XYZ file of C-alpha atoms in Angstrom:
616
model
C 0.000 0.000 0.000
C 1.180 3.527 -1.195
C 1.735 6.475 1.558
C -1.332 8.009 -0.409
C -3.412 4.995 -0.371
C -2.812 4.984 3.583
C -4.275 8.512 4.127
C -7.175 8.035 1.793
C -7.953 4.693 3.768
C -7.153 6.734 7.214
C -9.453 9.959 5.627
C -12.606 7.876 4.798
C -12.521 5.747 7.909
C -12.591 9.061 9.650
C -15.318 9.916 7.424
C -17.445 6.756 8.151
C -17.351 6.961 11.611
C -20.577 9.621 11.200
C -22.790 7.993 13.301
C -21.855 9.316 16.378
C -22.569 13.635 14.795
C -24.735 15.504 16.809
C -26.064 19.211 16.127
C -23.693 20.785 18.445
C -20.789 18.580 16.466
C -22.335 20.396 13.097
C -22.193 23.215 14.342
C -18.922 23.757 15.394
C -17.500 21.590 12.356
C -20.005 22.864 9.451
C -17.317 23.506 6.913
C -15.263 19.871 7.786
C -18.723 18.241 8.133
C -19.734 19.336 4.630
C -16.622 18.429 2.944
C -16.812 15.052 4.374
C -20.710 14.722 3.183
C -19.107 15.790 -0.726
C -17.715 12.269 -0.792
C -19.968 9.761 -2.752
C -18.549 6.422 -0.284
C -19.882 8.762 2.776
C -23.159 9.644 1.384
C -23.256 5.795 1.218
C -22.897 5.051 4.839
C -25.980 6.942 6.005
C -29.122 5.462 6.049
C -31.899 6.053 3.262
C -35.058 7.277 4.508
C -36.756 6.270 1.239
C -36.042 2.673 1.665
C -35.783 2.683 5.999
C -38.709 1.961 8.339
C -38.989 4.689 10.809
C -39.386 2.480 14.102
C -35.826 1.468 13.054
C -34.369 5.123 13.023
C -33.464 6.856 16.393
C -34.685 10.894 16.399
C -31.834 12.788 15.841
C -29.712 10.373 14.034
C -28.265 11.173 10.436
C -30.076 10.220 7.431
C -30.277 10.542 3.726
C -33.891 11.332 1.260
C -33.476 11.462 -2.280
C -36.843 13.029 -3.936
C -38.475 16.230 -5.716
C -39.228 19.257 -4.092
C -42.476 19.420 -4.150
C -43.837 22.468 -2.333
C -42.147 25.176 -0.446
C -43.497 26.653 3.434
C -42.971 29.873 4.315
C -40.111 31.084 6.248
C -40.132 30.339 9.984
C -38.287 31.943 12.919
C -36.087 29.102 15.282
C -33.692 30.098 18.991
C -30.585 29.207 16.775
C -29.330 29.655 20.726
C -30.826 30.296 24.320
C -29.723 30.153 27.508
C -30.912 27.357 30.062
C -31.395 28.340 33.475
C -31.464 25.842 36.844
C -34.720 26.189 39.017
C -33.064 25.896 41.925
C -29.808 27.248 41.245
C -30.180 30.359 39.523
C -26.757 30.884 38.800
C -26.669 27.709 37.005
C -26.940 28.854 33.393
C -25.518 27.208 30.263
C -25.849 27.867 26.598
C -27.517 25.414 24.138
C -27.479 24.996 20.850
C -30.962 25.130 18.635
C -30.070 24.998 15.369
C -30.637 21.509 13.528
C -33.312 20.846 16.142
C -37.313 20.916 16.202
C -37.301 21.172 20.060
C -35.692 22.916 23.148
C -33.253 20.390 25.254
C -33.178 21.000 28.874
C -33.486 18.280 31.986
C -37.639 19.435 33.095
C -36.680 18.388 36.442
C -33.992 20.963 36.933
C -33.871 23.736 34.196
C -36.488 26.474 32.217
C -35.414 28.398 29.023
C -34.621 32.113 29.889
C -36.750 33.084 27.000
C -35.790 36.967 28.072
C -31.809 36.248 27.937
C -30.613 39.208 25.580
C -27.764 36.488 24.619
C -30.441 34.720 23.345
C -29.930 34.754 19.346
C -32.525 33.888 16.679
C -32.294 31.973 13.343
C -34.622 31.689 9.755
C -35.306 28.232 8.428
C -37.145 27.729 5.709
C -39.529 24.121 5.448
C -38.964 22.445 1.401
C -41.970 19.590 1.131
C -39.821 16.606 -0.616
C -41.228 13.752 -1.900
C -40.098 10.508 -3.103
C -39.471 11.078 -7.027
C -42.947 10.096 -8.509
C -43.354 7.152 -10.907
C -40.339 5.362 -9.306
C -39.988 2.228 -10.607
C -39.776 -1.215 -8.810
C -36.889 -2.181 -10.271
C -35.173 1.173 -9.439
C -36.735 0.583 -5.817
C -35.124 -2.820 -5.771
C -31.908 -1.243 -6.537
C -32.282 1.308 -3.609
C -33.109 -1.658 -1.274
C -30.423 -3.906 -2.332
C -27.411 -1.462 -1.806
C -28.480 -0.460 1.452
C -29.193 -3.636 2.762
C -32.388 -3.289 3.620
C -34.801 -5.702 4.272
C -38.506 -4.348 3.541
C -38.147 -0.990 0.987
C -40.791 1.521 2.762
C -42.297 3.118 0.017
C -45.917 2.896 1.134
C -48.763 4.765 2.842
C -49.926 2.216 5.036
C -46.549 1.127 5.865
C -45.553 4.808 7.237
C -48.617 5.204 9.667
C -47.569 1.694 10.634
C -44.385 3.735 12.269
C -46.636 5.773 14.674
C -47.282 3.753 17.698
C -43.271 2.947 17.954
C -42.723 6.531 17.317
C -45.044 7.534 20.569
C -42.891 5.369 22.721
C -40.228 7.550 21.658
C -37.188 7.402 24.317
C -35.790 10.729 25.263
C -33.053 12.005 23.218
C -29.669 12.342 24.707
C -26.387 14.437 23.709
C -23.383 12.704 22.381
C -21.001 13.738 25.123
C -17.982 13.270 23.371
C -18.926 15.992 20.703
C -19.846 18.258 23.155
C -17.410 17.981 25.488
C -19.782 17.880 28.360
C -19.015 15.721 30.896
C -20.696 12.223 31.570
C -20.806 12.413 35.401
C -24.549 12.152 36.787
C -26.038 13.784 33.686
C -29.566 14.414 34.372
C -31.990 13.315 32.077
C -32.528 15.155 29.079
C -36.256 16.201 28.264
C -37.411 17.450 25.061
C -40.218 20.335 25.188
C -41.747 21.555 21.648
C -39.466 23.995 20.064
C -42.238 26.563 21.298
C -42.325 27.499 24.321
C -45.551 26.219 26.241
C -45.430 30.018 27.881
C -45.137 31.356 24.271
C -47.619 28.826 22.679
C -49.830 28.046 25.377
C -52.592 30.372 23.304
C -52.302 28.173 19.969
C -52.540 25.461 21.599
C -55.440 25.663 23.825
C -57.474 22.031 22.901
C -61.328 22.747 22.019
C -64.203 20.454 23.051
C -67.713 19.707 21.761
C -69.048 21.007 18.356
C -65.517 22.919 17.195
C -63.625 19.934 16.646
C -61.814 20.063 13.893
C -61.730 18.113 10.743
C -58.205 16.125 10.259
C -57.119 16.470 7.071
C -56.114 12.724 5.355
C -52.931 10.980 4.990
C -53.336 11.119 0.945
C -53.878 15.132 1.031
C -51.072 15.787 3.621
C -48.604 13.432 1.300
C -49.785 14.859 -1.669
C -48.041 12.211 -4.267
C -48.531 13.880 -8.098
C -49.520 10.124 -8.709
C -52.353 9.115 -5.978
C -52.133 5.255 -6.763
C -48.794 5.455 -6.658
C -48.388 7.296 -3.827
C -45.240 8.584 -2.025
C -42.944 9.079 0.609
C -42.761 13.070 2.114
C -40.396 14.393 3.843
C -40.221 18.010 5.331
C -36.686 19.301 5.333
C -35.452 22.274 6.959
C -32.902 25.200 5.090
C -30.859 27.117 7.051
C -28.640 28.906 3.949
C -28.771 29.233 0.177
C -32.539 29.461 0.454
C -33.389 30.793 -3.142
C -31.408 28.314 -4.650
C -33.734 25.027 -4.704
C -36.626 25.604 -6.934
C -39.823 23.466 -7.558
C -39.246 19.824 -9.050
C -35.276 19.795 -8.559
C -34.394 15.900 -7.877
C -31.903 16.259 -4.605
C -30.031 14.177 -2.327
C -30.372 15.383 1.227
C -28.487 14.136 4.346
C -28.940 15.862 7.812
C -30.665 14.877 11.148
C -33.868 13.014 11.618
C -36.613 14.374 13.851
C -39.613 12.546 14.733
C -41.096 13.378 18.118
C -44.503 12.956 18.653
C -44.915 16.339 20.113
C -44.558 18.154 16.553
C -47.871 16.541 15.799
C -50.193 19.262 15.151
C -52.642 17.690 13.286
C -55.039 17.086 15.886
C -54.474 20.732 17.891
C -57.492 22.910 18.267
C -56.830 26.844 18.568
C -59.689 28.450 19.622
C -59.140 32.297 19.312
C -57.512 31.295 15.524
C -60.188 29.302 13.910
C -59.103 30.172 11.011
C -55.452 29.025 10.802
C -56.331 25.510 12.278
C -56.450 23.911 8.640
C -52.747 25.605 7.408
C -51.718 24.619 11.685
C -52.439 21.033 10.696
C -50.740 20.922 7.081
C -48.301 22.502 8.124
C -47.421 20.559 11.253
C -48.211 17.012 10.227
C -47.490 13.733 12.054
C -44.327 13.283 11.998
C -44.453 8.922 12.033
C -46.030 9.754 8.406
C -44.184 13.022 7.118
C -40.251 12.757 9.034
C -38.486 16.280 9.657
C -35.384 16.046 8.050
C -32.700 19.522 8.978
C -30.222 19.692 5.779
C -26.351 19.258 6.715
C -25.729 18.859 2.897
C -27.671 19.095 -0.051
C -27.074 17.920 -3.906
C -28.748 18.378 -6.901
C -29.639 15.529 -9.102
C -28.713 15.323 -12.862
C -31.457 12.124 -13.344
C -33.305 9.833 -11.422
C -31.258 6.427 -12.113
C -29.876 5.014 -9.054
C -27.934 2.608 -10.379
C -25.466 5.826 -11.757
C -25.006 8.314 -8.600
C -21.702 9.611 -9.989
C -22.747 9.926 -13.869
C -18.681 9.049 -14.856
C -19.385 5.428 -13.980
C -19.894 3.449 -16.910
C -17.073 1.688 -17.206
C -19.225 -1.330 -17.178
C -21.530 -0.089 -20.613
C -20.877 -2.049 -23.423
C -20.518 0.367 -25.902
C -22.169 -1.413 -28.394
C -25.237 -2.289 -26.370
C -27.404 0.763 -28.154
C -27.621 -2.278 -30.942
C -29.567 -4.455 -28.090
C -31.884 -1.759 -26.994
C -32.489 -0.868 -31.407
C -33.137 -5.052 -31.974
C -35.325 -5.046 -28.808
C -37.428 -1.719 -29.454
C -37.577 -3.115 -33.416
C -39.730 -6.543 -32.426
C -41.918 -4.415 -29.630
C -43.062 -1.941 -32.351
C -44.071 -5.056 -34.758
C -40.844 -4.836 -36.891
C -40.651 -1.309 -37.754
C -36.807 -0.110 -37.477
C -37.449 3.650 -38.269
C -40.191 3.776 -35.582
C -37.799 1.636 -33.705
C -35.126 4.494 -34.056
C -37.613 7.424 -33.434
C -38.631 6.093 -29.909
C -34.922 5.256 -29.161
C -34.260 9.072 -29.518
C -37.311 9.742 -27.878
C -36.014 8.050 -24.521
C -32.347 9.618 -24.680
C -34.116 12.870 -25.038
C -33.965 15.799 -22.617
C -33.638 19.882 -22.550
C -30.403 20.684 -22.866
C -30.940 24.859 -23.254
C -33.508 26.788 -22.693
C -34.320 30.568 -23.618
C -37.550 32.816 -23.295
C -39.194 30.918 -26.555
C -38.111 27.781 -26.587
C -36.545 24.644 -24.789
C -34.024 22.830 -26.675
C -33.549 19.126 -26.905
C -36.957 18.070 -26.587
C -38.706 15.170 -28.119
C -41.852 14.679 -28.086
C -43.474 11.541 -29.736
C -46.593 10.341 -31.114
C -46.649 6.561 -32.543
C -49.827 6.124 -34.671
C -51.501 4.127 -36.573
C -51.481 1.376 -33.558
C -53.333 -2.127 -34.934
C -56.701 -2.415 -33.772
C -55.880 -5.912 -33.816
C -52.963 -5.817 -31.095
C -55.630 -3.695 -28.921
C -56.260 -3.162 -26.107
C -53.301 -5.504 -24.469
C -50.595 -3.693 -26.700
C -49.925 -0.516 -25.551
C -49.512 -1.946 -21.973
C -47.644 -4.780 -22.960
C -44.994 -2.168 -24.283
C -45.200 -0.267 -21.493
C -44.053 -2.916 -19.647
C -40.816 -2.882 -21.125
C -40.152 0.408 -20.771
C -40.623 0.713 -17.397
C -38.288 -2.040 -17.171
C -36.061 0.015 -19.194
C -36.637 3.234 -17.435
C -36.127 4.501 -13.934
C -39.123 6.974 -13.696
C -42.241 6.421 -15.802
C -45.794 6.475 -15.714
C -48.358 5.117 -18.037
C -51.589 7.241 -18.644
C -54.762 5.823 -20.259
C -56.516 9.064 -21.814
C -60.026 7.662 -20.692
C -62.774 10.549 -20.627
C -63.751 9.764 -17.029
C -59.791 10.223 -16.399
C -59.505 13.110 -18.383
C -62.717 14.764 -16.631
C -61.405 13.844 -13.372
C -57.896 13.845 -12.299
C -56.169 16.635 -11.307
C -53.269 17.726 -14.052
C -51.594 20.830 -12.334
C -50.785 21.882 -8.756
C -53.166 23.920 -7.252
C -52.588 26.104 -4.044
C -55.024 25.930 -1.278
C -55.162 29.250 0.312
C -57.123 27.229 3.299
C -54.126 24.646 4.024
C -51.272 27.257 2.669
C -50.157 24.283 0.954
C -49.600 22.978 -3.169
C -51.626 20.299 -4.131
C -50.055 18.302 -6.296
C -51.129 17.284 -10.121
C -50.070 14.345 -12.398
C -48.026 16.571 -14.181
C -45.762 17.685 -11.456
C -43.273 15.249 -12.490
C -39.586 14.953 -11.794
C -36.788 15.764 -14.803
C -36.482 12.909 -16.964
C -39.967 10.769 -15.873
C -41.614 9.719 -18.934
C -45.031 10.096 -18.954
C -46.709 7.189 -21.654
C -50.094 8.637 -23.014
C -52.204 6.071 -24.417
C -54.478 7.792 -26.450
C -56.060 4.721 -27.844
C -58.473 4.467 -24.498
C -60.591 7.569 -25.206
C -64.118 6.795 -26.456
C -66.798 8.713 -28.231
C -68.132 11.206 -25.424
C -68.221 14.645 -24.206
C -65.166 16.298 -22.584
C -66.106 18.408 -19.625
C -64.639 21.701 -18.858
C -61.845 20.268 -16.438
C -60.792 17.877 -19.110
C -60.690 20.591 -21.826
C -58.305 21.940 -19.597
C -56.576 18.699 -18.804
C -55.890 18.568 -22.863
C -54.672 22.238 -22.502
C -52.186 21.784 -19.910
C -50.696 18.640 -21.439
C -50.448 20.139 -24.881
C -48.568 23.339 -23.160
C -46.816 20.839 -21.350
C -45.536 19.423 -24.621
C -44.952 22.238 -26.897
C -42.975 24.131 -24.004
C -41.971 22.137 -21.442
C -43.288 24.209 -18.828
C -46.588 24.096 -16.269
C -48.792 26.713 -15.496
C -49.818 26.365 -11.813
C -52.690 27.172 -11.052
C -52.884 29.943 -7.564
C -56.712 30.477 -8.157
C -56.267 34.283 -8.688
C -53.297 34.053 -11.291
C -51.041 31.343 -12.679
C -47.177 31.298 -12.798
C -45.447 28.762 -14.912
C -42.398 26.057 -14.090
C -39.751 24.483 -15.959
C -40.619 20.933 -16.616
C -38.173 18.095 -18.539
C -40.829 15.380 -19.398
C -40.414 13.665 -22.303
C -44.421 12.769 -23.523
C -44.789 9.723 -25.569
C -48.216 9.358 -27.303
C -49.922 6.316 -28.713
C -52.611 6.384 -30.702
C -54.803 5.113 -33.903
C -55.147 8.182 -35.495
C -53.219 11.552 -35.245
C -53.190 12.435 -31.735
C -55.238 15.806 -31.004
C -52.662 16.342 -28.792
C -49.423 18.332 -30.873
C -45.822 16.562 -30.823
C -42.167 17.269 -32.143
C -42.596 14.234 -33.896
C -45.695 12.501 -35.573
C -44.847 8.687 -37.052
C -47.495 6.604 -38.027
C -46.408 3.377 -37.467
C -45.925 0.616 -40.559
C -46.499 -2.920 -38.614
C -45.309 -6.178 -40.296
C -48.625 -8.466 -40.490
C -47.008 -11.270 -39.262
C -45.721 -9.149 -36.507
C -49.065 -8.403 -35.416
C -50.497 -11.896 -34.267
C -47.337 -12.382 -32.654
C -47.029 -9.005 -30.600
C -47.933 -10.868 -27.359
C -45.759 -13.668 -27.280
C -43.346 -10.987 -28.987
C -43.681 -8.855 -25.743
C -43.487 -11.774 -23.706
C -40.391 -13.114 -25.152
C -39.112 -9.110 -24.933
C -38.431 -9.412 -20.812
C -36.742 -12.146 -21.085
C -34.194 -11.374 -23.911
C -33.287 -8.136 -21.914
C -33.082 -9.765 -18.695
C -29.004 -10.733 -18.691
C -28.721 -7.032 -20.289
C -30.885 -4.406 -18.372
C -28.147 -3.543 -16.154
C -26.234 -2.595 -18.813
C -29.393 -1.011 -21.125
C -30.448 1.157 -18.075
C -26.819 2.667 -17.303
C -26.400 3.737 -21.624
C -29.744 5.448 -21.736
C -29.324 7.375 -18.625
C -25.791 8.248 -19.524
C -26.324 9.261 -22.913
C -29.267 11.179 -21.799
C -26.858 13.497 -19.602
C -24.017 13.055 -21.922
C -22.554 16.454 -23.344
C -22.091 16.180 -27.409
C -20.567 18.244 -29.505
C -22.568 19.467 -32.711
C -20.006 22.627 -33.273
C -17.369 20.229 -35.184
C -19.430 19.174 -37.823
C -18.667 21.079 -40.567
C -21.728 23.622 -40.762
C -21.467 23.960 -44.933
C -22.324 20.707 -45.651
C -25.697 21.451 -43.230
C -26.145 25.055 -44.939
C -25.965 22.811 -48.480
C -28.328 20.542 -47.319
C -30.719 22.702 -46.196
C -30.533 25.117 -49.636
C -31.580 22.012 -51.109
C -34.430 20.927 -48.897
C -35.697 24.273 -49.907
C -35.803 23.275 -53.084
C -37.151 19.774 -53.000
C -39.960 20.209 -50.406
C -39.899 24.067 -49.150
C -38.426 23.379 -45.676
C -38.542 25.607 -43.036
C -36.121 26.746 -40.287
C -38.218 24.604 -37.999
C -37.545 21.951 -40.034
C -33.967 22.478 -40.238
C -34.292 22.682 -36.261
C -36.107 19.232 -35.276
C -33.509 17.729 -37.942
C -30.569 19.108 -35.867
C -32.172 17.720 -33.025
C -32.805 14.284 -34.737
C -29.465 13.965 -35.593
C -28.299 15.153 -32.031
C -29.710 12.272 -30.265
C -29.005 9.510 -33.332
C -25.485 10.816 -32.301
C -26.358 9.941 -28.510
C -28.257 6.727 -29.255
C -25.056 5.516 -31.354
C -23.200 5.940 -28.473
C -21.079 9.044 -30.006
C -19.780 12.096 -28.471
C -19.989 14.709 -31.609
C -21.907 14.686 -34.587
C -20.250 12.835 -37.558
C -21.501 12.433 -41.490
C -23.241 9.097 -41.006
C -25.372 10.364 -38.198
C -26.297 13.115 -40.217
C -27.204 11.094 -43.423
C -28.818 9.006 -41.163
C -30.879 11.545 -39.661
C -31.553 13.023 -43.196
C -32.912 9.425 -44.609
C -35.121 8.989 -40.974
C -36.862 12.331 -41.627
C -37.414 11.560 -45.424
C -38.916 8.135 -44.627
C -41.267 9.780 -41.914
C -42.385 12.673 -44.442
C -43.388 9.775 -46.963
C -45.529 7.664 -44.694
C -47.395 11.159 -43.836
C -47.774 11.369 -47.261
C -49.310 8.154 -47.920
C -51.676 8.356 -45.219
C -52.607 12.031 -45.935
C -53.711 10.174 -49.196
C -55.270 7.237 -47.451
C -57.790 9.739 -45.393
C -59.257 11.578 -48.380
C -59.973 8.137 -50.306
C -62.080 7.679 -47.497
């Protein structure tokens, strides 16, 4: 072993010995205690929230939650630190710290808070609602569960308010001594009061009988998952710097200190002389067995949702000419047809690379047409199938009219709650949301589904989401990629319209086709789901191609079929991500040509069905 080697064994044993951090230990090491949290093997050490039952976490212990911002609380004023005074010995005073807490820590036996203490020193906060990403799939859930060595991946409703009777025999919490340096030697027990004063409090909190009872609002509205059947895990995690940095729907990896006494439950509290603010009390102060506070030590952003790739460099293990696999395997699922084989490759590799005030950039957008009747209704969700296998984030969409009249598509504040309730299309960057348009039926589309249709098709065109705050709407940056099946031309617009040209032989087959689909990918996924994820965040080069040979090209489009700049655009962007899907890190003449003979193909099937419709 090298000298080197030696210290970088010492420096992450150090590093892994985190177990024992407490608040005050943060506090006095921040800058160390971030450094050490930079380092991917650390990150590892600390138990995930997403895939940990509570009852097995102590409060106050360090964890990790990986998710989506989902909703942002207002501001909120915290003793960053007070003074603790002894009831019988009022000279007995001592300084504690508040920040990365929920409560006050003092021995209730012995001390009070000097809430009057001029050396008493308050902090802001700020309160980010985080939520497991939505439309997680299994297999990516597996993944989470197998590297931690977890038995049991917690990912459910039910399963959370499990956690609350273990979490009301919560044990007091006590102080790491050796972090502190306060000494062992009778150390009176430690009781923890609500970070609130009950002096200070005492009118909020003031329990009402009879008829005013209020209503408790449900475990699905306070989780508020974008995707109710599918619903997720919440966490609410507390900022203490950088606070306009995280925005809505950034993916991030948080690590900081768990905090899960039952006395933050406010859920059930009754405030008599505030009637008003009870239903924004209770959002805001859920129980915490079913939404954990988490305060931030560290916080990443996320580049994509694949857990399988947490340092995007790793793919030493890719085969780099696996894109052929994924191009066979997408060929037989879409009954034979290579170009719409190569179109939906692109489609999944796609992503938003730049954005300006008219346009995103690197979109896709994809409608597959012209499904058989023949292969319906099990086709489209025998595909899906193997895309989710394929894909870390997804969610299939049947475009029913009762779903379209029904479901809630954008967020929508609630001025009652103070809270953002989620819609289906408050999706995390990179989840692919699967439209199948081939479910709607003759029938009448009610307002809210006229809508629904609006917001997707702004959705699409812009990649961006109007929320909806009753009295105005403000839009957000989205990055999901919207893959449409249908018979016909979707009513819904696209970057790219392909009708689809199925082999008849193909089509009797499809479901043992399908079938026969997991199982030839089975020995390969691993390798699959690292090259579309990596090629999806890969950086590529389109400046070195020489830009005469596109200028000639597109003089002669002109000619031939009066192109437009648009068109010049999407074929950029074809031949971008045939680059990607090839496995390439610059555009090259074949991709190009390639790109070039893809487009022409898809013009000519437009052509003949354009023809087909007015014979009939």
């Amino acid at each position: 072993m090298t000298l080197d080697e030696f210290f970088n064994c010492f420096y992450i044993k150090k590093m892994l010995d985190i177990t024992s951090w407490t608040p005050e230990y943060v506090v006095a090491n921040e800058e160390s205690c971030s450094n050490h949290l930079s380092k991917l093997e650390v990150r590892d050490a600390i138990p995930l929230l997403n895939c940990t039952q509570l009852h097995d976490l102590k409060d106050n212990s360090l964890v990790r939650f990986r998710g989506m911002i989902q909703d942002m609380q207002d501001p909120e004023c915290y003793l960053e630190h007070y003074e603790v005074l002894g009831k019988v010995d009022s000279n007995s005073i001592r300084t504690q710290n508040g920040k990365f807490r929920d409560v006050l820590v003092i021995s209730k036996e012995t001390e009070t808070v000097d809430f009057k203490s001029v050396n008493n020193r308050y902090g802001e906060r700020r309160s980010m609602f985080v939520i497991t990403i939505p439309g997680y799939n299994n297999w990516a859930l597996d993944h989470d569960r197998t590297n931690i060595g977890v038995d049991g991946c917690q990912h459910n409703v039910a399963n959370n308010a499990g956690c609350a009777k273990r979490l009301l025999e919560h044990e007091p919490m006590d102080t790491d001594d050796s972090m502190t340096g306060r000494s062992t030697a009778k150390k009176p027990t430690l009781h923890i009061e609500p970070a609130l004063a009950e002096e200070q409090a005492s009118s909020s909190k003031n329990v009402v009988s009879g008829e005013k009872t209020a209503k408790v609002l449900s475990a699905e509205y306070l989780l508020n998952s974008p995707i109710p059947e599918r619903p997720s895990k919440a966490c609410l995690v507390k900022l203490y710097s950088n606070f306009d940095e995280p925005t809505l729907n950034t993916l991030i990896d948080v690590v900081g200190f768990l905090s899960v006494d039952p006395a933050l439950d406010g859920s059930t509290d009754q405030m008599e002389d505030f009637p008003d603010e009870i239903p924004e009390h209770h959002a805001t102060n859920p129980p915490p067995s079913l939404i954990p506070r988490i305060h931030a030590i560290s916080i990443h952003k996320l580049k994509h949702t694949n857990p399988m790739l947490q340092n995007v460099c790793d793919n030493a293990g890719t085969q780099c000419d696996i894109w052929k696999d994924i191009q066979n395997l997408l060929t037989q699922c879409l009954f034979e047809d290579k170009v719409a084989a190569d179109y939906l490759f692109c489609h999944l590799i796609s992503t938003v690379y730049i954005r300006n005030e008219l346009e995103s950039l690197g979109q896709f957008s994809l409608n597959l047409a012209n499904v058989p009747t023949e292969a319906l209704p099990y086709y489209t969700e025998g595909i899906y199938e193997i895309l989710e296998l394929l894909l870390p984030a997804s969610h299939y969409f049947p475009m029913t009219l009762e779903n379209m009249n029904t479901k809630q598509f954008v967020p929508k504040k609630d001025y009652a709650t103070n809270k953002l309730t989620s819609g289906l299309l408050q999706l995390a960057p990179h989840t692919h949301l699967v439209l199948d348009e081939t479910k709607l039926q003759p029938g009448k589309l009610e307002s809210s589904g006229v809508e629904a249709v609006q917001s997707v098709a702004h959705l699409i065109k812009t990649q961006k989401l109007k929320y909806n705050f009753q009295f105005y709407q403000l839009e957000f940056n989205t990055d999901v990629p919207v893959l449409i099946f249908s018979e016909g031309r979707s009513m819904l617009p696209t970057n790219c319209y392909l009708p689809l040209m199925p082999d008849s032989d193909a089509i009797k087959l499809i479901v043992e086709t399908l079938t026969a689909g997991k199982h030839f990918i089975q020995p390969k996924l691993s390798d699959m789901r690292k090259f579309l994820t990596l090629q999806r965040v890969q950086e590529f080069d389109m400046k070195t191609f020489d830009p005469e040979i596109i200028q000639n090209d597109f003089i002669q489009m002109r000619k031939e079929t009066d192109a437009s700049a648009d068109d010049l655009h999407s074929l950029l962007v074809l031949a971008r991500l045939i680059g990607l899907s090839r496995g390439k890190k610059m555009l090259d003449r074949d991709c190009w040509e390639y790109a070039k003979q893809l487009e022409r193909e898809r013009k000519r099937r437009l052509d003949v069905f354009a023809k087909r419709k007015n014979e009939l």
